[in-house]
Structures are given as structure tokens and as C-alpha cells.
PDB file of C-alpha atoms and ligand atoms in Angstrom:
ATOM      1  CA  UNK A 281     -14.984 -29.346  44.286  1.00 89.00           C
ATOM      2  CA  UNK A 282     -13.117 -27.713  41.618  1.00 97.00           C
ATOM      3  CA  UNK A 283     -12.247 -24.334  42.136  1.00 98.00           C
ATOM      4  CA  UNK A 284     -13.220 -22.946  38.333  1.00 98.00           C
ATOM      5  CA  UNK A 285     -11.454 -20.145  37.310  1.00 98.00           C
ATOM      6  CA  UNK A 286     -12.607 -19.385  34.166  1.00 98.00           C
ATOM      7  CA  UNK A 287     -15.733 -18.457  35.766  1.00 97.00           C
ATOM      8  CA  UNK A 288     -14.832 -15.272  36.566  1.00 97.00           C
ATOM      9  CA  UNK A 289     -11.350 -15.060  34.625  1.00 98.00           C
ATOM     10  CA  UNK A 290     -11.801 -15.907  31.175  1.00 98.00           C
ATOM     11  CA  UNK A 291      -8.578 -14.785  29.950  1.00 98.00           C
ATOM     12  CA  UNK A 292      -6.485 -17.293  32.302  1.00 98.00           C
ATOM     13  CA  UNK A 293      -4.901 -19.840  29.816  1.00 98.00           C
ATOM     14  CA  UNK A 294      -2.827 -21.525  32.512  1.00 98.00           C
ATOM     15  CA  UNK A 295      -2.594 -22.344  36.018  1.00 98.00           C
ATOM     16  CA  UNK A 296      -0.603 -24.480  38.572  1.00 98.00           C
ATOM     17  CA  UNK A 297      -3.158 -27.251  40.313  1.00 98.00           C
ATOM     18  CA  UNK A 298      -2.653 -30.111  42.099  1.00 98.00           C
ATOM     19  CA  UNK A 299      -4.300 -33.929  40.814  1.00 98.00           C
ATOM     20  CA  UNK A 300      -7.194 -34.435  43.126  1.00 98.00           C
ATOM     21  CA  UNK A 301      -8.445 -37.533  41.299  1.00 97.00           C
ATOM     22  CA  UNK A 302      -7.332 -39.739  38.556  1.00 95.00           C
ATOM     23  CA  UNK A 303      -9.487 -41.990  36.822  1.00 86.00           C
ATOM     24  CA  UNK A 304      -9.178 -44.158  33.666  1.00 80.00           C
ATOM     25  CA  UNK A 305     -11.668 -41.749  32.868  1.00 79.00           C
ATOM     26  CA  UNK A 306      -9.294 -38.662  33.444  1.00 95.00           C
ATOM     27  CA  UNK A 307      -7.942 -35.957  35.948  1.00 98.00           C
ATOM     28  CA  UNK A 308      -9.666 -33.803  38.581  1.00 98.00           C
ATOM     29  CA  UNK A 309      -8.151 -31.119  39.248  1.00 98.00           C
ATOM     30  CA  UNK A 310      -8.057 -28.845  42.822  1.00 98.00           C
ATOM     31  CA  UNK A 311      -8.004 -25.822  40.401  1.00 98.00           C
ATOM     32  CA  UNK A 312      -8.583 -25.086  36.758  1.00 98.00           C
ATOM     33  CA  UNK A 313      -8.616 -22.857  33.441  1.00 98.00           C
ATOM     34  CA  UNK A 314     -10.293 -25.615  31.843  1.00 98.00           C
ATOM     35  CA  UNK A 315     -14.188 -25.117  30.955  1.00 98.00           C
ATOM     36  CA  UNK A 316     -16.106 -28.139  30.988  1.00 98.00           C
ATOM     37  CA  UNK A 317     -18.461 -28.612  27.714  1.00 97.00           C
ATOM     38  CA  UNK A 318     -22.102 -27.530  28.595  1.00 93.00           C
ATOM     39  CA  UNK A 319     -24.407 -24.584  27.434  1.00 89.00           C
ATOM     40  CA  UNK A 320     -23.754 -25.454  23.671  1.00 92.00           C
ATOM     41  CA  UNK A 321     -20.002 -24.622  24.566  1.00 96.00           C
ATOM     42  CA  UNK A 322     -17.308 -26.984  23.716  1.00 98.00           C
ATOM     43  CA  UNK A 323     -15.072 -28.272  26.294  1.00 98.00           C
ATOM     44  CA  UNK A 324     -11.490 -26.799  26.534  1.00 98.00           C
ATOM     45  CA  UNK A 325      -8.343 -29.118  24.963  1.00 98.00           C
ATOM     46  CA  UNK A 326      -4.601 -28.240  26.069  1.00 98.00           C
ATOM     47  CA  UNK A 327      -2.364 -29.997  27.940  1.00 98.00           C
ATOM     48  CA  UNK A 328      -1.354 -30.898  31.455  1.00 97.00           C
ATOM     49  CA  UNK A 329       2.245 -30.923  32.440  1.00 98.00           C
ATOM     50  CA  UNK A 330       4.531 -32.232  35.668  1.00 97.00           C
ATOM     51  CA  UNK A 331       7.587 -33.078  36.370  1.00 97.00           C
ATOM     52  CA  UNK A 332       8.456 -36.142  34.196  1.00 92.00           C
ATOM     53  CA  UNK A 333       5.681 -36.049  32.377  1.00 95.00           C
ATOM     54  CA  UNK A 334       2.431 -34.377  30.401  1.00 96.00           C
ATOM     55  CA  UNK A 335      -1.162 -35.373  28.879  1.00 96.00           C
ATOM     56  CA  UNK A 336      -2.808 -33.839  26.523  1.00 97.00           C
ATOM     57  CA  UNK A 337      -5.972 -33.112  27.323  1.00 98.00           C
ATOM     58  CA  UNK A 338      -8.843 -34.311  24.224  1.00 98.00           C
ATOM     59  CA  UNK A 339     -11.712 -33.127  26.034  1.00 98.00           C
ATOM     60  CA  UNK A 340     -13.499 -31.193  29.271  1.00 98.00           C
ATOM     61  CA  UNK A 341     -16.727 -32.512  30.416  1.00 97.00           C
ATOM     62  CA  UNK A 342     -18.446 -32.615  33.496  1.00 95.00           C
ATOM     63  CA  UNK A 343     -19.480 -35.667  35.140  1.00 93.00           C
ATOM     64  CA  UNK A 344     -21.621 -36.269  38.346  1.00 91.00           C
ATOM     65  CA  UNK A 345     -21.366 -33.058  38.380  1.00 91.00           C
ATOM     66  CA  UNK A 346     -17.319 -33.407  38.624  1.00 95.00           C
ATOM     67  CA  UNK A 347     -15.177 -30.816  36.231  1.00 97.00           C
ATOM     68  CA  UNK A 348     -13.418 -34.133  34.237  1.00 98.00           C
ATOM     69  CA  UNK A 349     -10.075 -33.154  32.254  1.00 98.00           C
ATOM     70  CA  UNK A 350     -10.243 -36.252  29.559  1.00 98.00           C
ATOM     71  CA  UNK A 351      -7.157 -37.025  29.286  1.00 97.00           C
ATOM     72  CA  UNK A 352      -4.919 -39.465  26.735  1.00 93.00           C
ATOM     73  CA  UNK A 353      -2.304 -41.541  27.303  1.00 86.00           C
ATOM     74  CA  UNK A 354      -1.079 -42.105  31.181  1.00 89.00           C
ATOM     75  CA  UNK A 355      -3.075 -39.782  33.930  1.00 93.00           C
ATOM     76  CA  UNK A 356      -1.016 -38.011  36.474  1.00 95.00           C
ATOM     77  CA  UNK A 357      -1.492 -39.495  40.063  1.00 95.00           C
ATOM     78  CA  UNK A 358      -3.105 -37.706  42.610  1.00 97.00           C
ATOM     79  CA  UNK A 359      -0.942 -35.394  44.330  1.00 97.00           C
ATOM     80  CA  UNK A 360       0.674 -34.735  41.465  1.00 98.00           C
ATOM     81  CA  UNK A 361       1.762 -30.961  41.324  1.00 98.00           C
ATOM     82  CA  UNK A 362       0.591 -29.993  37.594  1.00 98.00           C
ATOM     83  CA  UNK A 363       0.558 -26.666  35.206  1.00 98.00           C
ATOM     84  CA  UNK A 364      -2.722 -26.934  33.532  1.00 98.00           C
ATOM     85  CA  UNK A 365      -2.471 -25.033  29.511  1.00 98.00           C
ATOM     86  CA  UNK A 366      -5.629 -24.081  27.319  1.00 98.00           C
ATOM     87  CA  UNK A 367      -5.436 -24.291  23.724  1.00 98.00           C
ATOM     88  CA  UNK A 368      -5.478 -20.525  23.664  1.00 98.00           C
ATOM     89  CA  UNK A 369      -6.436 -19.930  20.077  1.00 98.00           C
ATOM     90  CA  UNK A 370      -9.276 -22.417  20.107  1.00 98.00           C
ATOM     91  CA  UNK A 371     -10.816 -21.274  23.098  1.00 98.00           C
ATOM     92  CA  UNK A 372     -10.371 -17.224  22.510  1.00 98.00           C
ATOM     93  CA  UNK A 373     -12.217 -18.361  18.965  1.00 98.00           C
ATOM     94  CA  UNK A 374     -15.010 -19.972  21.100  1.00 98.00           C
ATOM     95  CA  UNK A 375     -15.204 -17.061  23.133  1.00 98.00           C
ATOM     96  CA  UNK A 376     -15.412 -14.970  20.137  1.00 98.00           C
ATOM     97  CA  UNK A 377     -18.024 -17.446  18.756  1.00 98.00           C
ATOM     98  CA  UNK A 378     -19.959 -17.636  21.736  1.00 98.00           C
ATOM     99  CA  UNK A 379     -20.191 -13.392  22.510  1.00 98.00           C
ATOM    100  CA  UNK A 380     -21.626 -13.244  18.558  1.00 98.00           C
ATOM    101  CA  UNK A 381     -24.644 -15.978  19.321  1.00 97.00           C
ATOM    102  CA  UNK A 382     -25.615 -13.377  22.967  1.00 97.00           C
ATOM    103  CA  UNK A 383     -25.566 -10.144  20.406  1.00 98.00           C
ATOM    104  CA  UNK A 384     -27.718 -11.878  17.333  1.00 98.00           C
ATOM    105  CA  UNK A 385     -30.032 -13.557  20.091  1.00 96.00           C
ATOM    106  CA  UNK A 386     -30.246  -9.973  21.578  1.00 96.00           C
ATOM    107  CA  UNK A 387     -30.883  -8.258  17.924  1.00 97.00           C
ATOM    108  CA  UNK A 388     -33.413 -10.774  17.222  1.00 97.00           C
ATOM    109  CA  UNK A 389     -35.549  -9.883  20.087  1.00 95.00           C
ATOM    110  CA  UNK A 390     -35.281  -6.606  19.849  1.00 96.00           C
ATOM    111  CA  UNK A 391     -35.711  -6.145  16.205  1.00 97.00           C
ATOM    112  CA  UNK A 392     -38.129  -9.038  15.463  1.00 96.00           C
ATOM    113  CA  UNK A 393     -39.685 -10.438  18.855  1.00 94.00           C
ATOM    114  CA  UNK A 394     -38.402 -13.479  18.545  1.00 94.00           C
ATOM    115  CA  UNK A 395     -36.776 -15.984  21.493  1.00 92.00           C
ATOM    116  CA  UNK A 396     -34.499 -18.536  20.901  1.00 93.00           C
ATOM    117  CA  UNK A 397     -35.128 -22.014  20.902  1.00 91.00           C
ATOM    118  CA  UNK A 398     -31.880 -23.482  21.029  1.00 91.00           C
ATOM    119  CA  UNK A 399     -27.805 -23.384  19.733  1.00 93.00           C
ATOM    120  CA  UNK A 400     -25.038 -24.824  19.142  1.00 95.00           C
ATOM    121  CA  UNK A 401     -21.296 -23.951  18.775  1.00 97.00           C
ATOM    122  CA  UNK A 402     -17.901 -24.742  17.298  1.00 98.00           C
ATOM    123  CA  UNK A 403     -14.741 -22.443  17.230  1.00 98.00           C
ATOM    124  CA  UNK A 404     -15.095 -20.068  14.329  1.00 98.00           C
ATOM    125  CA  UNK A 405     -19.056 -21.264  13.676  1.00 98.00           C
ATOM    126  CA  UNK A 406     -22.302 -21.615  15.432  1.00 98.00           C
ATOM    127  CA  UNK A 407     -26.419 -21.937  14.860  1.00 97.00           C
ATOM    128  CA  UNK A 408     -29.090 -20.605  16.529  1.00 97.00           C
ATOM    129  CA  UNK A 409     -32.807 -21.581  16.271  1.00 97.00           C
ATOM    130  CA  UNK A 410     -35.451 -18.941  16.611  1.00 96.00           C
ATOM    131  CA  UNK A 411     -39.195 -18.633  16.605  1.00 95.00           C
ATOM    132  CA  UNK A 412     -39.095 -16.529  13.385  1.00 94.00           C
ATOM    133  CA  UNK A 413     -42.416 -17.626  11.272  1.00 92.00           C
ATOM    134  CA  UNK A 414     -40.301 -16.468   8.005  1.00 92.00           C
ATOM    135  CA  UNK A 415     -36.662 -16.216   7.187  1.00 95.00           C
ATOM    136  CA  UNK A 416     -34.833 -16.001   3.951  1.00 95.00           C
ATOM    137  CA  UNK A 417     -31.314 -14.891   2.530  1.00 95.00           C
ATOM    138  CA  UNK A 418     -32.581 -10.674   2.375  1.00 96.00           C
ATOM    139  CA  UNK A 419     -33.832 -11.314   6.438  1.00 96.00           C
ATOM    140  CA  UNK A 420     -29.934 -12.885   6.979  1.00 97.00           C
ATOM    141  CA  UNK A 421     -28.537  -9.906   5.344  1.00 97.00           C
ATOM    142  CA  UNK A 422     -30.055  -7.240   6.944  1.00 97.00           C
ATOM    143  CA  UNK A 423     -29.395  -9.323  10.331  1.00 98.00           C
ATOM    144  CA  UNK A 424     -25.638  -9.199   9.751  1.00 98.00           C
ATOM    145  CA  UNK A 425     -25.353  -5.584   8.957  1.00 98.00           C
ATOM    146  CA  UNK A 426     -27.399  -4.869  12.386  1.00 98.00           C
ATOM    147  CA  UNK A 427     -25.237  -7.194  14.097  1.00 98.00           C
ATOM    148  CA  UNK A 428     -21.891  -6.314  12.901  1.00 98.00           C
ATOM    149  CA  UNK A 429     -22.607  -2.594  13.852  1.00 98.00           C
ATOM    150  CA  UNK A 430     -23.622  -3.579  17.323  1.00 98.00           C
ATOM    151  CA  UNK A 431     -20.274  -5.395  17.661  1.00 98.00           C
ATOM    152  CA  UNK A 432     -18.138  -2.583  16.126  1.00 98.00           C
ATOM    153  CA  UNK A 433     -19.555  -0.128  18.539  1.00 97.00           C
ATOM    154  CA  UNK A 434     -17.388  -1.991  21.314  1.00 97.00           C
ATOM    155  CA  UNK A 435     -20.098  -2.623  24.198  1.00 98.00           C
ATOM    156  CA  UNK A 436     -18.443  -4.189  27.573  1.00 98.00           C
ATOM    157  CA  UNK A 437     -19.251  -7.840  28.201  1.00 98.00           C
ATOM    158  CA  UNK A 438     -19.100  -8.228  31.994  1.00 98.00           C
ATOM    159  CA  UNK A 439     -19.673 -11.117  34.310  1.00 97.00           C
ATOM    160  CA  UNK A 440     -21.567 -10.898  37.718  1.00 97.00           C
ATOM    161  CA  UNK A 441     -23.216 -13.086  40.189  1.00 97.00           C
ATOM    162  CA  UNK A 442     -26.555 -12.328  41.410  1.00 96.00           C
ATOM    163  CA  UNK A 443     -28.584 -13.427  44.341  1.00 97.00           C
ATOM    164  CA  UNK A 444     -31.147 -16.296  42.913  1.00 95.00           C
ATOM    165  CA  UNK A 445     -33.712 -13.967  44.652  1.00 95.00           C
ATOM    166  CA  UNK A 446     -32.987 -10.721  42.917  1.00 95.00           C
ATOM    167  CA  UNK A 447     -31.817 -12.547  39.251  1.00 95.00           C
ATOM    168  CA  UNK A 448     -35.699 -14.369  39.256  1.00 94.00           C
ATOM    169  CA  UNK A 449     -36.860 -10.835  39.015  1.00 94.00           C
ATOM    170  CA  UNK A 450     -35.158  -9.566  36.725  1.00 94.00           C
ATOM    171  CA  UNK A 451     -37.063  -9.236  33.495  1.00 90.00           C
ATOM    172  CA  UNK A 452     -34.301  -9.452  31.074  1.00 88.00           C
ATOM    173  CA  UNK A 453     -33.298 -12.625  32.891  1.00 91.00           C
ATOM    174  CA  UNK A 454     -36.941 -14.234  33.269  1.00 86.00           C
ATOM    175  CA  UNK A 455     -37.486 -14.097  29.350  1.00 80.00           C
ATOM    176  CA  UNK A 456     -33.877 -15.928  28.998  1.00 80.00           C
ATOM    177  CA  UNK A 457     -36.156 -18.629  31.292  1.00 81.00           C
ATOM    178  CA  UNK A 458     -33.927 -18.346  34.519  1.00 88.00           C
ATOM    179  CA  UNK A 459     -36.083 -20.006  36.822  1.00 87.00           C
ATOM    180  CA  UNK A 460     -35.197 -23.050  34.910  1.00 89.00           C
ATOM    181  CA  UNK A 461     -31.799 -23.290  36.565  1.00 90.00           C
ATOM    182  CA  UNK A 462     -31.690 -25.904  39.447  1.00 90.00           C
ATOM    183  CA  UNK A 463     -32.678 -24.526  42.801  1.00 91.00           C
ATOM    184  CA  UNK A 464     -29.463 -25.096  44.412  1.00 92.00           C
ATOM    185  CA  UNK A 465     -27.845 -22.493  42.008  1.00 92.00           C
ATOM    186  CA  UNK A 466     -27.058 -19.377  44.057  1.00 95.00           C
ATOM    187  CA  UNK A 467     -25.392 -16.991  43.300  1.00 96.00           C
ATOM    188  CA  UNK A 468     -26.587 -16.996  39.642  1.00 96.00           C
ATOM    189  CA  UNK A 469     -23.744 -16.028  37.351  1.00 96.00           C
ATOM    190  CA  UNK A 470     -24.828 -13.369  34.327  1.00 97.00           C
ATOM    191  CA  UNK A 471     -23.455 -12.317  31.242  1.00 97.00           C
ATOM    192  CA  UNK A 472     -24.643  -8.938  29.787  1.00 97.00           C
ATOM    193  CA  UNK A 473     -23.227  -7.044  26.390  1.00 98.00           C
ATOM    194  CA  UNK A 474     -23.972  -3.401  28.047  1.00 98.00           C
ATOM    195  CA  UNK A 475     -27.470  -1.984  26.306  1.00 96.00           C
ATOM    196  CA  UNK A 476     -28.005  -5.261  24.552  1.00 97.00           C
ATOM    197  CA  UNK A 477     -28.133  -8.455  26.193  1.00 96.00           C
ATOM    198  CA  UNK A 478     -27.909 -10.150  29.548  1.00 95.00           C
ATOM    199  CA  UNK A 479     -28.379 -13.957  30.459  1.00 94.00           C
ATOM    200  CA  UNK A 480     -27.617 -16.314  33.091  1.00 94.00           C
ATOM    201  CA  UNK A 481     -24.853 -18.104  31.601  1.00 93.00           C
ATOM    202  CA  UNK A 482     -21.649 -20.425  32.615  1.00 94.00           C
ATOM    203  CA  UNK A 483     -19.544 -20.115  29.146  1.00 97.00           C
ATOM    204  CA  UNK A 484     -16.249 -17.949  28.544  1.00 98.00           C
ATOM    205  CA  UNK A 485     -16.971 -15.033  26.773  1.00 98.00           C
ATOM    206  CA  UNK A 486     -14.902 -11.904  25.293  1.00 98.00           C
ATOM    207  CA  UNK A 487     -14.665  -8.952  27.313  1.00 98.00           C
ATOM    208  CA  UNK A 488     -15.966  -6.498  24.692  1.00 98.00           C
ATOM    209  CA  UNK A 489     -17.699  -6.885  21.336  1.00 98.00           C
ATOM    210  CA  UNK A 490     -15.522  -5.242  18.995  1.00 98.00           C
ATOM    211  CA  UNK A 491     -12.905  -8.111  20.164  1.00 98.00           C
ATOM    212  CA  UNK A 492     -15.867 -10.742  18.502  1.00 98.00           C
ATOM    213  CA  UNK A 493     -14.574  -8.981  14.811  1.00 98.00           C
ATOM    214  CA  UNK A 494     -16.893  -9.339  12.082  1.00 98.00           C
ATOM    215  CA  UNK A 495     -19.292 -11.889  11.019  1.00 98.00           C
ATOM    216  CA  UNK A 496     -21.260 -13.565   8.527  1.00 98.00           C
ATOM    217  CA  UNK A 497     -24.751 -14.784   8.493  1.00 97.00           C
ATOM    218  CA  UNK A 498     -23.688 -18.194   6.431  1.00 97.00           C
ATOM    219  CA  UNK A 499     -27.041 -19.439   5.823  1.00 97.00           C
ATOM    220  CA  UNK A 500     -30.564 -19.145   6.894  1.00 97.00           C
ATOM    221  CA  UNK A 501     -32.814 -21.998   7.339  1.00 96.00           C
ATOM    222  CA  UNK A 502     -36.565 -22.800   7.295  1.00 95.00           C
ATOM    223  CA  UNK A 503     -36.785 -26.189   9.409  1.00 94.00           C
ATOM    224  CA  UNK A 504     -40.553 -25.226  10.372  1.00 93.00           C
ATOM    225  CA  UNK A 505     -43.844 -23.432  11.731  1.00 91.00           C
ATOM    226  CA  UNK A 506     -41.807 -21.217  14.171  1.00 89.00           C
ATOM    227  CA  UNK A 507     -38.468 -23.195  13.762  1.00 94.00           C
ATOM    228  CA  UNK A 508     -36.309 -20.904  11.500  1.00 97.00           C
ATOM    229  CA  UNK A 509     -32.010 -21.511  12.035  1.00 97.00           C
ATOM    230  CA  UNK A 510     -29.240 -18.818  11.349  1.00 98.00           C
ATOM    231  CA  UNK A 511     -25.891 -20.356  10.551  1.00 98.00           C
ATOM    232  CA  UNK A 512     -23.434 -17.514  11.519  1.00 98.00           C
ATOM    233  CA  UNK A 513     -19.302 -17.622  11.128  1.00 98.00           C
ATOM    234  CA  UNK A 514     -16.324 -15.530  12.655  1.00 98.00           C
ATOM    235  CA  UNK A 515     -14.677 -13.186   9.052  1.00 91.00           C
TER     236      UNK A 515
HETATM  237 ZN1   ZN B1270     -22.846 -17.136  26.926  1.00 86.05          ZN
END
């Protein structure tokens, strides 16, 4: 297995690892900075480096339950002692990106009772789907001032890992539907924004909000009974 290090470092952007696999399909790693795409959270791109050589890396995915660094051009063969870089920028944006969708889930609750149904991200922009019965451009705008004020008022993001037992619990976690993570998860790794938000979670995140900046509620959308979306961007 991979040892992951973002998991609990999400500021590493490089480490030395040595090739444990290499596949037409692309490089395991013994070690890695590289987060794997899953939880509406891209994959990491960046490069991997030896002596004699590097491949850029296109893509991180996960595969039979492998951490897979896609790789182009000729794959490193195993043994191979490699550095292993992040694109930095793209993935501190995603990190960004992905710390702004926990605080507007969080101020949706709180301020309107509503869950979310599901998200998606890219560096810089993201959606989230709520069960809102109305939304319109005045709801969006009142959303972003909330939310921006949250941010600015620099709340810790920390990461911890709880026993299954004690995170099944939890209230905050049950309404973020934690039992539906596989038995065989335990510990259970959480995120929580200090007095705002805490889910089980495997993404990167910032470690404070006022690092997320400001942003924008882009667009709101009505695509049904109980199926309203929030476009959101980083200003
Ligand atoms: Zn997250």
C-alpha cells in the first residue's frame, strides 16, 4: 500500500519515493504527495523525476483500490529511486476551492436547513446541489456575504482520525451520512472548520479559512423540487 501523505500533510508538494509498480497504466509509488481523484476532488498533476529521466504526471486516480500516478510518455521501472512534485498552484487552488464548498455546505445548514445532495470541483470553481425548495440571484447574494465573513474571520481547518465507533456517534458526522463509508474504514479521517463544519472527508484542504480568500456565488440554479445548485468561484 501507498503510504499517502497528503492525508495528514497537505502542504507537502514533494517527496522522495521509490517505483513500486509500473504499468502501461502508470506508477505506484511506496510513498506519495499525490492525491488520487475521488470525493469530487481532482486528482493531483506534477511530475516525477530520477536520475536520467522524468514523467509528467496527467492524472491521479485510484484503481483497485491502488493510488495510480498516470503517467505520459516512458514509466520509471520499479525500483526506481524517484522525487515525486505537485503542481503546487493547482492543487493549493483546489484546496482553496475545496475548504469554500465545507463552509457554504456548513452556512446552508445552519442558516436554511438544508443538506447537500452532491458537488463537484475544479481549481478556482465548484457546484454544490442542495435541497433548497427556492433559490434565486437575492438568496446567492445574501449567501456570499454570510460566507465570505465566515472565511475572513480565519477559523482553523484541522484534520483528525477518529475511531469508526466514536465518529458513528457523532451527530455532526451522522447528518454528513458517515455510516455510509465502507466498514473496513477505521480510523475515520475528519475535516472540521472550528464552530462551523466537520465531515468525514479524504481531500486536501487549507489550514485556515481566511487562506480560502474571497468568493463569489457565480450563479444559482433551479434544476428541481428540492434540487437547487450554487455555482461558487475563488475572487
Ligand atoms: Zn473536504
Amino acid at each position: 500500500m501507498t503510504e499517502e501523505l497528503f492525508s495528514t500533510d497537505a502542504y507537502a508538494r514533494s517527496c522522495p519515493a521509490t517505483v513500486a509498480e509500473a504499468t502501461e497504466g502508470g506508477v505506484l509509488l511506496d510513498r506519495t504527495v499525490f492525491y488520487a481523484r475521488g470525493g469530487g476532488q481532482p486528482g493531483d498533476t506534477g511530475v516525477l523525476r530520477w536520475d536520467g529521466g522524468e514523467a509528467k504526471v496527467t492524472d491521479t486516480i485510484k484503481r483497485d483500490g491502488h493510488l495510480v500516478h498516470v503517467v505520459e510518455g516512458l514509466a520509471p521501472a520499479p525500483g526506481t529511486s524517484v522525487t515525486a512534485d505537485i503542481d503546487w498552484d493547482r492543487r493549493h487552488t483546489l484546496m482553496r476551492t475545496h475548504t469554500a464548498l465545507h463552509a457554504l455546505s456548513a452556512v446552508i445548514f445552519r442558516d436554511h436547513d438544508a443538506k447537500v445532495t452532491g458537488g463537484n470541483m475544479e481549481p478556482g470553481v465548484a457546484r454544490m446541489d442542495f435541497e433548497l425548495e427556492a433559490i434565486d440571484a437575492e438568496f446567492g447574494r445574501r449567501v456570499e456575504e454570510v460566507l465570505n465573513a465566515e472565511l475572513a474571520s480565519d477559523r482553523p481547518v484541522t484534520v483528525s482520525f477518529l475511531p469508526r465507533a466514536e465518529a458513528l456517534a457523532d451527530p455532526d458526522l451522522i447528518r454528513t451520512k458517515v455510516n455510509l463509508i465502507p466498514e473496513s474504514v477505521d480510523p475515520i479521517r475528519v475535516i472540521e472548520i472550528e464552530g462551523l463544519d466537520k465531515q468525514a472527508d479524504g481531500g486536501t484542504h487549507v489550514r485556515s479559512t481566511a487562506e480560502v480568500g474571497r468568493v463569489r456565488v457565480a450563479k444559482t440554479e433551479n434544476k428541481g423540487k428540492a434540487f437547487k445548485r450554487m455555482r461558487i468561484e475563488l475572487a
